[in-house]
Tab-separated table of N, CA, C and O in Angstrom:
chain	number	residue	atom	x	y	z
O	1011	MET	N	-12.709	3.032	-19.149
O	1011	MET	CA	-13.596	3.735	-18.238
O	1011	MET	C	-13.290	3.314	-16.794
O	1011	MET	O	-13.133	2.143	-16.501
O	1012	LYS	N	-13.214	4.288	-15.938
O	1012	LYS	CA	-12.893	4.016	-14.542
O	1012	LYS	C	-14.150	3.578	-13.790
O	1012	LYS	O	-15.227	4.123	-13.996
O	1013	GLU	N	-13.946	2.589	-12.937
O	1013	GLU	CA	-15.028	2.070	-12.103
O	1013	GLU	C	-14.627	2.201	-10.641
O	1013	GLU	O	-13.463	2.354	-10.311
O	1014	LYS	N	-15.618	2.094	-9.769
O	1014	LYS	CA	-15.371	2.200	-8.325
O	1014	LYS	C	-14.895	0.853	-7.792
O	1014	LYS	O	-15.469	-0.192	-8.085
O	1015	TYR	N	-13.805	0.907	-7.024
O	1015	TYR	CA	-13.249	-0.264	-6.354
O	1015	TYR	C	-12.914	0.105	-4.923
O	1015	TYR	O	-12.810	1.284	-4.583
O	1016	TYR	N	-12.715	-0.926	-4.127
O	1016	TYR	CA	-12.313	-0.745	-2.734
O	1016	TYR	C	-11.039	-1.552	-2.508
O	1016	TYR	O	-10.986	-2.743	-2.795
O	1017	VAL	N	-10.010	-0.878	-2.013
O	1017	VAL	CA	-8.708	-1.502	-1.796
O	1017	VAL	C	-8.496	-1.678	-0.299
O	1017	VAL	O	-8.651	-0.736	0.480
O	1018	ASN	N	-8.124	-2.892	0.088
O	1018	ASN	CA	-7.800	-3.199	1.473
O	1018	ASN	C	-6.316	-3.539	1.524
O	1018	ASN	O	-5.903	-4.589	1.046
O	1019	ILE	N	-5.520	-2.637	2.057
O	1019	ILE	CA	-4.071	-2.842	2.100
O	1019	ILE	C	-3.718	-4.021	2.998
O	1019	ILE	O	-2.827	-4.802	2.679
O	1020	ALA	N	-4.422	-4.183	4.106
O	1020	ALA	CA	-4.089	-5.234	5.074
O	1020	ALA	C	-4.180	-6.633	4.472
O	1020	ALA	O	-3.305	-7.468	4.710
O	1021	ASP	N	-5.223	-6.896	3.690
O	1021	ASP	CA	-5.351	-8.237	3.125
O	1021	ASP	C	-4.946	-8.298	1.648
O	1021	ASP	O	-5.004	-9.344	1.024
O	1022	GLY	N	-4.542	-7.161	1.089
O	1022	GLY	CA	-4.096	-7.131	-0.301
O	1022	GLY	C	-5.214	-7.277	-1.305
O	1022	GLY	O	-4.972	-7.605	-2.455
O	1023	GLY	N	-6.435	-6.999	-0.882
O	1023	GLY	CA	-7.581	-7.203	-1.754
O	1023	GLY	C	-8.032	-5.955	-2.497
O	1023	GLY	O	-7.901	-4.836	-1.999
O	1024	ILE	N	-8.553	-6.178	-3.685
O	1024	ILE	CA	-9.191	-5.142	-4.481
O	1024	ILE	C	-10.581	-5.679	-4.811
O	1024	ILE	O	-10.698	-6.717	-5.459
O	1025	HIS	N	-11.609	-4.971	-4.326
O	1025	HIS	CA	-12.966	-5.494	-4.416
O	1025	HIS	C	-13.909	-4.492	-5.084
O	1025	HIS	O	-13.665	-3.291	-5.062
O	1026	LYS	N	-14.986	-5.009	-5.630
O	1026	LYS	CA	-16.018	-4.159	-6.233
O	1026	LYS	C	-16.970	-3.613	-5.170
O	1026	LYS	O	-17.623	-2.612	-5.383
O	1027	LYS	N	-17.056	-4.304	-4.025
O	1027	LYS	CA	-17.948	-3.882	-2.948
O	1027	LYS	C	-17.144	-3.661	-1.686
O	1027	LYS	O	-16.192	-4.382	-1.408
O	1028	SER	N	-17.561	-2.665	-0.921
O	1028	SER	CA	-16.913	-2.392	0.356
O	1028	SER	C	-17.392	-3.404	1.384
O	1028	SER	O	-18.589	-3.655	1.508
O	1029	ALA	N	-16.449	-3.993	2.104
O	1029	ALA	CA	-16.797	-4.937	3.157
O	1029	ALA	C	-17.085	-4.155	4.435
O	1029	ALA	O	-16.318	-3.277	4.816
O	1030	GLU	N	-18.174	-4.473	5.079
O	1030	GLU	CA	-18.538	-3.812	6.332
O	1030	GLU	C	-17.477	-4.062	7.386
O	1030	GLU	O	-16.986	-5.164	7.548
O	1031	GLY	N	-17.095	-3.005	8.082
O	1031	GLY	CA	-16.135	-3.117	9.163
O	1031	GLY	C	-14.703	-3.315	8.700
O	1031	GLY	O	-13.817	-3.544	9.498
O	1032	SER	N	-14.479	-3.242	7.415
O	1032	SER	CA	-13.142	-3.448	6.879
O	1032	SER	C	-12.533	-2.108	6.495
O	1032	SER	O	-13.223	-1.233	5.977
O	1033	ALA	N	-11.245	-1.956	6.727
O	1033	ALA	CA	-10.546	-0.713	6.384
O	1033	ALA	C	-10.232	-0.728	4.897
O	1033	ALA	O	-9.263	-1.342	4.467
O	1034	THR	N	-11.076	-0.099	4.123
O	1034	THR	CA	-10.874	-0.062	2.680
O	1034	THR	C	-10.805	1.376	2.192
O	1034	THR	O	-11.318	2.292	2.828
O	1035	PHE	N	-10.154	1.545	1.054
O	1035	PHE	CA	-10.030	2.844	0.411
O	1035	PHE	C	-10.823	2.814	-0.878
O	1035	PHE	O	-10.548	1.987	-1.749
O	1036	GLY	N	-11.785	3.715	-1.014
O	1036	GLY	CA	-12.572	3.805	-2.237
O	1036	GLY	C	-11.788	4.540	-3.308
O	1036	GLY	O	-11.246	5.621	-3.057
O	1037	ILE	N	-11.719	3.941	-4.495
O	1037	ILE	CA	-10.986	4.556	-5.605
O	1037	ILE	C	-11.801	4.414	-6.888
O	1037	ILE	O	-12.725	3.603	-6.971
O	1038	TYR	N	-11.424	5.192	-7.889
O	1038	TYR	CA	-11.958	5.060	-9.245
O	1038	TYR	C	-10.783	4.680	-10.126
O	1038	TYR	O	-9.819	5.443	-10.252
O	1039	ALA	N	-10.843	3.477	-10.722
O	1039	ALA	CA	-9.685	2.952	-11.443
O	1039	ALA	C	-10.096	2.195	-12.696
O	1039	ALA	O	-11.213	1.690	-12.799
O	1040	ASP	N	-9.135	2.127	-13.631
O	1040	ASP	CA	-9.305	1.279	-14.807
O	1040	ASP	C	-8.319	0.113	-14.677
O	1040	ASP	O	-7.619	-0.008	-13.661
O	1041	ASP	N	-8.245	-0.734	-15.694
O	1041	ASP	CA	-7.388	-1.917	-15.616
O	1041	ASP	C	-5.912	-1.554	-15.404
O	1041	ASP	O	-5.207	-2.229	-14.659
O	1042	GLY	N	-5.449	-0.496	-16.061
O	1042	GLY	CA	-4.059	-0.068	-15.883
O	1042	GLY	C	-3.772	0.370	-14.457
O	1042	GLY	O	-2.723	0.040	-13.897
O	1043	ASP	N	-4.708	1.113	-13.869
O	1043	ASP	CA	-4.558	1.559	-12.479
O	1043	ASP	C	-4.528	0.356	-11.533
O	1043	ASP	O	-3.723	0.310	-10.601
O	1044	LEU	N	-5.411	-0.612	-11.784
O	1044	LEU	CA	-5.467	-1.802	-10.931
O	1044	LEU	C	-4.165	-2.593	-11.023
O	1044	LEU	O	-3.700	-3.133	-10.021
O	1045	SER	N	-3.566	-2.634	-12.208
O	1045	SER	CA	-2.276	-3.323	-12.372
O	1045	SER	C	-1.188	-2.645	-11.554
O	1045	SER	O	-0.355	-3.316	-10.925
O	1046	LYS	N	-1.182	-1.310	-11.533
O	1046	LYS	CA	-0.190	-0.568	-10.743
O	1046	LYS	C	-0.368	-0.852	-9.251
O	1046	LYS	O	0.612	-1.040	-8.524
O	1047	ILE	N	-1.618	-0.856	-8.812
O	1047	ILE	CA	-1.900	-1.135	-7.398
O	1047	ILE	C	-1.451	-2.549	-7.041
O	1047	ILE	O	-0.791	-2.766	-6.029
O	1048	ARG	N	-1.798	-3.514	-7.886
O	1048	ARG	CA	-1.427	-4.909	-7.641
O	1048	ARG	C	0.096	-5.054	-7.609
O	1048	ARG	O	0.647	-5.766	-6.765
O	1049	GLU	N	0.806	-4.358	-8.502
O	1049	GLU	CA	2.269	-4.416	-8.532
O	1049	GLU	C	2.860	-3.908	-7.215
O	1049	GLU	O	3.775	-4.516	-6.655
O	1050	LYS	N	2.337	-2.790	-6.709
O	1050	LYS	CA	2.831	-2.246	-5.439
O	1050	LYS	C	2.581	-3.235	-4.304
O	1050	LYS	O	3.446	-3.466	-3.458
O	1051	MET	N	1.394	-3.834	-4.271
O	1051	MET	CA	1.082	-4.791	-3.206
O	1051	MET	C	1.933	-6.051	-3.324
O	1051	MET	O	2.378	-6.591	-2.309
O	1052	ASP	N	2.179	-6.511	-4.542
O	1052	ASP	CA	3.052	-7.674	-4.733
O	1052	ASP	C	4.472	-7.367	-4.273
O	1052	ASP	O	5.117	-8.198	-3.622
O	1053	ASN	N	4.976	-6.165	-4.598
O	1053	ASN	CA	6.312	-5.762	-4.143
O	1053	ASN	C	6.378	-5.725	-2.621
O	1053	ASN	O	7.395	-6.109	-2.025
O	1054	MET	N	5.315	-5.252	-1.985
O	1054	MET	CA	5.276	-5.208	-0.518
O	1054	MET	C	5.297	-6.625	0.057
O	1054	MET	O	5.994	-6.889	1.040
O	1055	ASP	N	4.544	-7.536	-0.546
O	1055	ASP	CA	4.528	-8.927	-0.082
O	1055	ASP	C	5.910	-9.564	-0.193
O	1055	ASP	O	6.363	-10.256	0.721
O	1056	GLU	N	6.577	-9.325	-1.326
O	1056	GLU	CA	7.914	-9.885	-1.528
O	1056	GLU	C	8.903	-9.311	-0.506
O	1056	GLU	O	9.712	-10.052	0.057
O	1057	ALA	N	8.843	-8.015	-0.281
O	1057	ALA	CA	9.742	-7.384	0.692
O	1057	ALA	C	9.436	-7.885	2.100
O	1057	ALA	O	10.350	-8.099	2.905
O	1058	ASN	N	8.168	-8.087	2.396
O	1058	ASN	CA	7.767	-8.583	3.707
O	1058	ASN	C	8.312	-9.994	3.938
O	1058	ASN	O	8.836	-10.295	5.018
O	1059	LEU	N	8.218	-10.839	2.929
O	1059	LEU	CA	8.751	-12.197	3.045
O	1059	LEU	C	10.269	-12.170	3.216
O	1059	LEU	O	10.818	-12.872	4.068
O	1060	ALA	N	10.943	-11.344	2.431
O	1060	ALA	CA	12.397	-11.234	2.545
O	1060	ALA	C	12.792	-10.702	3.920
O	1060	ALA	O	13.791	-11.140	4.503
O	1061	SER	N	12.006	-9.789	4.454
O	1061	SER	CA	12.269	-9.241	5.786
O	1061	SER	C	12.090	-10.323	6.846
O	1061	SER	O	12.861	-10.404	7.809
O	1062	TYR	N	11.094	-11.174	6.684
O	1062	TYR	CA	10.861	-12.283	7.610
O	1062	TYR	C	12.063	-13.221	7.623
O	1062	TYR	O	12.543	-13.618	8.683
O	1063	VAL	N	12.551	-13.543	6.439
O	1063	VAL	CA	13.712	-14.434	6.342
O	1063	VAL	C	14.927	-13.781	6.987
O	1063	VAL	O	15.654	-14.402	7.762
O	1064	ARG	N	15.118	-12.506	6.698
O	1064	ARG	CA	16.279	-11.781	7.237
O	1064	ARG	C	16.199	-11.678	8.765
O	1064	ARG	O	17.224	-11.663	9.447
O	1065	ALA	N	15.004	-11.622	9.304
O	1065	ALA	CA	14.827	-11.498	10.754
O	1065	ALA	C	15.394	-12.701	11.506
O	1065	ALA	O	15.686	-12.606	12.693
O	1066	HIS	N	15.572	-13.801	10.805
O	1066	HIS	CA	16.082	-15.001	11.449
O	1066	HIS	C	17.602	-15.148	11.328
O	1066	HIS	O	18.167	-16.169	11.692
O	1067	ILE	N	18.236	-14.118	10.808
O	1067	ILE	CA	19.703	-14.110	10.729
O	1067	ILE	C	20.217	-13.330	11.941
O	1067	ILE	O	19.911	-12.149	12.093
O	1068	PRO	N	20.988	-13.977	12.801
O	1068	PRO	CA	21.460	-13.299	14.019
O	1068	PRO	C	22.346	-12.092	13.716
O	1068	PRO	O	23.055	-12.053	12.726
O	1069	PHE	N	22.286	-11.135	14.607
O	1069	PHE	CA	23.144	-9.949	14.581
O	1069	PHE	C	22.933	-9.058	13.352
O	1069	PHE	O	23.852	-8.379	12.921
O	1070	THR	N	21.732	-9.084	12.799
O	1070	THR	CA	21.407	-8.208	11.675
O	1070	THR	C	20.437	-7.151	12.173
O	1070	THR	O	19.291	-7.465	12.486
O	1071	PRO	N	20.873	-5.900	12.277
O	1071	PRO	CA	19.975	-4.852	12.767
O	1071	PRO	C	18.801	-4.628	11.805
O	1071	PRO	O	19.012	-4.438	10.607
O	1072	PRO	N	17.559	-4.658	12.302
O	1072	PRO	CA	16.400	-4.511	11.433
O	1072	PRO	C	16.303	-3.130	10.793
O	1072	PRO	O	15.753	-2.981	9.716
O	1073	ASP	N	16.852	-2.106	11.438
O	1073	ASP	CA	16.746	-0.756	10.888
O	1073	ASP	C	17.652	-0.543	9.676
O	1073	ASP	O	17.532	0.446	8.970
O	1074	GLU	N	18.568	-1.477	9.423
O	1074	GLU	CA	19.441	-1.377	8.258
O	1074	GLU	C	18.996	-2.312	7.141
O	1074	GLU	O	19.737	-2.574	6.204
O	1075	SER	N	17.799	-2.810	7.234
O	1075	SER	CA	17.295	-3.793	6.295
O	1075	SER	C	16.844	-3.155	4.979
O	1075	SER	O	15.956	-2.304	4.973
O	1076	PRO	N	17.436	-3.574	3.862
O	1076	PRO	CA	16.964	-3.058	2.569
O	1076	PRO	C	15.543	-3.531	2.266
O	1076	PRO	O	14.806	-2.855	1.558
O	1077	GLU	N	15.162	-4.655	2.838
O	1077	GLU	CA	13.808	-5.161	2.640
O	1077	GLU	C	12.778	-4.234	3.277
O	1077	GLU	O	11.723	-3.959	2.705
O	1078	ASN	N	13.107	-3.758	4.502
O	1078	ASN	CA	12.203	-2.823	5.180
O	1078	ASN	C	12.080	-1.523	4.395
O	1078	ASN	O	10.990	-0.963	4.260
O	1079	ALA	N	13.195	-1.044	3.872
O	1079	ALA	CA	13.186	0.185	3.076
O	1079	ALA	C	12.357	-0.011	1.806
O	1079	ALA	O	11.596	0.877	1.404
O	1080	ARG	N	12.486	-1.172	1.185
O	1080	ARG	CA	11.702	-1.474	-0.026
O	1080	ARG	C	10.210	-1.526	0.299
O	1080	ARG	O	9.385	-1.006	-0.452
O	1081	TYR	N	9.871	-2.163	1.409
O	1081	TYR	CA	8.468	-2.235	1.818
O	1081	TYR	C	7.914	-0.829	2.044
O	1081	TYR	O	6.851	-0.482	1.526
O	1082	ASP	N	8.641	-0.009	2.814
O	1082	ASP	CA	8.188	1.353	3.111
O	1082	ASP	C	8.032	2.183	1.846
O	1082	ASP	O	7.063	2.926	1.688
O	1083	LYS	N	8.978	2.052	0.919
O	1083	LYS	CA	8.922	2.798	-0.340
O	1083	LYS	C	7.665	2.422	-1.132
O	1083	LYS	O	6.941	3.288	-1.622
O	1084	ASN	N	7.401	1.125	-1.239
O	1084	ASN	CA	6.227	0.681	-1.980
O	1084	ASN	C	4.932	1.062	-1.278
O	1084	ASN	O	3.944	1.394	-1.930
O	1085	LEU	N	4.944	1.046	0.059
O	1085	LEU	CA	3.757	1.453	0.806
O	1085	LEU	C	3.440	2.925	0.556
O	1085	LEU	O	2.297	3.295	0.297
O	1086	LYS	N	4.470	3.775	0.604
O	1086	LYS	CA	4.259	5.201	0.340
O	1086	LYS	C	3.773	5.427	-1.098
O	1086	LYS	O	2.885	6.245	-1.337
O	1087	GLU	N	4.348	4.697	-2.039
O	1087	GLU	CA	3.923	4.828	-3.434
O	1087	GLU	C	2.484	4.349	-3.608
O	1087	GLU	O	1.723	4.922	-4.389
O	1088	LEU	N	2.111	3.299	-2.887
O	1088	LEU	CA	0.735	2.809	-2.947
O	1088	LEU	C	-0.221	3.858	-2.392
O	1088	LEU	O	-1.258	4.151	-2.993
O	1089	TYR	N	0.117	4.448	-1.248
O	1089	TYR	CA	-0.732	5.504	-0.687
O	1089	TYR	C	-0.844	6.693	-1.639
O	1089	TYR	O	-1.912	7.284	-1.780
O	1090	ALA	N	0.238	7.048	-2.307
O	1090	ALA	CA	0.193	8.154	-3.272
O	1090	ALA	C	-0.748	7.816	-4.424
O	1090	ALA	O	-1.542	8.660	-4.867
O	1091	LEU	N	-0.689	6.585	-4.896
O	1091	LEU	CA	-1.563	6.147	-5.982
O	1091	LEU	C	-3.019	6.121	-5.527
O	1091	LEU	O	-3.917	6.576	-6.254
O	1092	LEU	N	-3.267	5.617	-4.327
O	1092	LEU	CA	-4.635	5.601	-3.797
O	1092	LEU	C	-5.159	7.017	-3.609
O	1092	LEU	O	-6.338	7.286	-3.853
O	1093	HIS	N	-4.291	7.935	-3.190
O	1093	HIS	CA	-4.696	9.334	-3.030
O	1093	HIS	C	-5.080	9.921	-4.382
O	1093	HIS	O	-6.090	10.610	-4.516
O	1094	GLU	N	-4.285	9.631	-5.394
O	1094	GLU	CA	-4.547	10.139	-6.738
O	1094	GLU	C	-5.872	9.614	-7.294
O	1094	GLU	O	-6.636	10.358	-7.909
O	1095	LEU	N	-6.164	8.346	-7.053
O	1095	LEU	CA	-7.359	7.710	-7.605
O	1095	LEU	C	-8.557	7.759	-6.659
O	1095	LEU	O	-9.672	7.418	-7.058
O	1096	GLY	N	-8.334	8.171	-5.433
O	1096	GLY	CA	-9.323	8.038	-4.370
O	1096	GLY	C	-10.535	8.933	-4.460
O	1096	GLY	O	-10.507	9.992	-5.080
O	1097	ASP	N	-11.587	8.462	-3.786
O	1097	ASP	CA	-12.769	9.295	-3.607
O	1097	ASP	C	-12.467	10.312	-2.502
O	1097	ASP	O	-11.360	10.338	-1.955
O	1098	GLU	N	-13.424	11.150	-2.176
O	1098	GLU	CA	-13.178	12.207	-1.185
O	1098	GLU	C	-12.748	11.658	0.167
O	1098	GLU	O	-11.845	12.197	0.802
O	1099	ASN	N	-13.387	10.581	0.622
O	1099	ASN	CA	-13.038	9.999	1.923
O	1099	ASN	C	-11.626	9.439	1.929
O	1099	ASN	O	-10.887	9.602	2.909
O	1100	THR	N	-11.252	8.784	0.852
O	1100	THR	CA	-9.905	8.219	0.746
O	1100	THR	C	-8.860	9.321	0.769
O	1100	THR	O	-7.871	9.247	1.509
O	1101	LYS	N	-9.071	10.352	-0.033
O	1101	LYS	CA	-8.113	11.465	-0.075
O	1101	LYS	C	-7.980	12.123	1.292
O	1101	LYS	O	-6.872	12.394	1.758
O	1102	ALA	N	-9.109	12.362	1.956
O	1102	ALA	CA	-9.086	13.012	3.268
O	1102	ALA	C	-8.343	12.159	4.293
O	1102	ALA	O	-7.550	12.673	5.091
O	1103	HIS	N	-8.589	10.850	4.275
O	1103	HIS	CA	-7.917	9.974	5.243
O	1103	HIS	C	-6.409	9.942	5.009
O	1103	HIS	O	-5.621	10.057	5.959
O	1104	ILE	N	-6.004	9.799	3.758
O	1104	ILE	CA	-4.576	9.731	3.454
O	1104	ILE	C	-3.888	11.044	3.825
O	1104	ILE	O	-2.780	11.043	4.370
O	1105	GLU	N	-4.552	12.150	3.577
O	1105	GLU	CA	-3.989	13.440	3.986
O	1105	GLU	C	-3.894	13.537	5.500
O	1105	GLU	O	-2.940	14.101	6.040
O	1106	SER	N	-4.863	12.957	6.212
O	1106	SER	CA	-4.871	13.047	7.676
O	1106	SER	C	-3.744	12.251	8.330
O	1106	SER	O	-3.296	12.594	9.417
O	1107	ILE	N	-3.272	11.190	7.681
O	1107	ILE	CA	-2.198	10.399	8.276
O	1107	ILE	C	-0.817	10.902	7.843
O	1107	ILE	O	0.196	10.391	8.312
O	1108	ASP	N	-0.792	11.879	6.956
O	1108	ASP	CA	0.440	12.591	6.582
O	1108	ASP	C	1.554	11.658	6.104
O	1108	ASP	O	2.706	11.858	6.427
O	1109	ILE	N	1.193	10.671	5.320
O	1109	ILE	CA	2.184	9.716	4.829
O	1109	ILE	C	2.879	10.201	3.557
O	1109	ILE	O	3.953	9.736	3.212
O	1110	LEU	N	2.301	11.175	2.880
O	1110	LEU	CA	2.848	11.605	1.594
O	1110	LEU	C	3.889	12.709	1.709
O	1110	LEU	O	4.594	12.995	0.754
O	1111	ASN	N	4.008	13.330	2.883
O	1111	ASN	CA	4.920	14.463	3.063
O	1111	ASN	C	6.194	14.065	3.771
O	1111	ASN	O	6.222	13.891	4.979
O	1112	GLY	N	7.251	13.922	3.028
O	1112	GLY	CA	8.548	13.664	3.645
O	1112	GLY	C	8.843	12.201	3.850
O	1112	GLY	O	7.951	11.362	3.810
O	1113	PRO	N	10.098	11.881	4.087
O	1113	PRO	CA	10.525	10.489	4.236
O	1113	PRO	C	10.038	9.879	5.546
O	1113	PRO	O	10.325	10.400	6.614
O	1114	GLY	N	9.283	8.819	5.413
O	1114	GLY	CA	8.889	8.063	6.582
O	1114	GLY	C	7.754	8.629	7.411
O	1114	GLY	O	7.312	8.002	8.341
O	1115	ASN	N	7.277	9.824	7.105
O	1115	ASN	CA	6.180	10.403	7.897
O	1115	ASN	C	4.974	9.483	7.845
O	1115	ASN	O	4.583	9.020	6.809
O	1116	GLY	N	4.394	9.250	8.992
O	1116	GLY	CA	3.189	8.438	9.057
O	1116	GLY	C	3.468	6.944	9.069
O	1116	GLY	O	2.561	6.164	9.271
O	1117	LEU	N	4.702	6.541	8.825
O	1117	LEU	CA	5.032	5.123	8.840
O	1117	LEU	C	5.502	4.733	10.222
O	1117	LEU	O	6.274	5.422	10.858
O	1118	VAL	N	5.038	3.618	10.670
O	1118	VAL	CA	5.399	2.991	11.936
O	1118	VAL	C	5.246	3.892	13.113
O	1118	VAL	O	5.417	4.992	13.254
């Protein structure tokens, strides 16, 4: 059975209650859905760490970073999943930022 959760991409949190003043996405999810969301966020964290390490290597252009591409891919997939599971406000917001249409739209 799906229950209401609030996902905060910035802090990587999945909560039962919405935090006041926090940018959260309301979703209806079961344990399998939560595992998919957690996997996407974990992949983003790993890519972010790898990107940080790579940033300290001289003469490496950041726009050619496979880590950045991996992060962006997982972020778009996470937004698609949140859109699929989202309440009306979540769906409307994700549609408004146009992240699901085309490569890189709405990113950075």
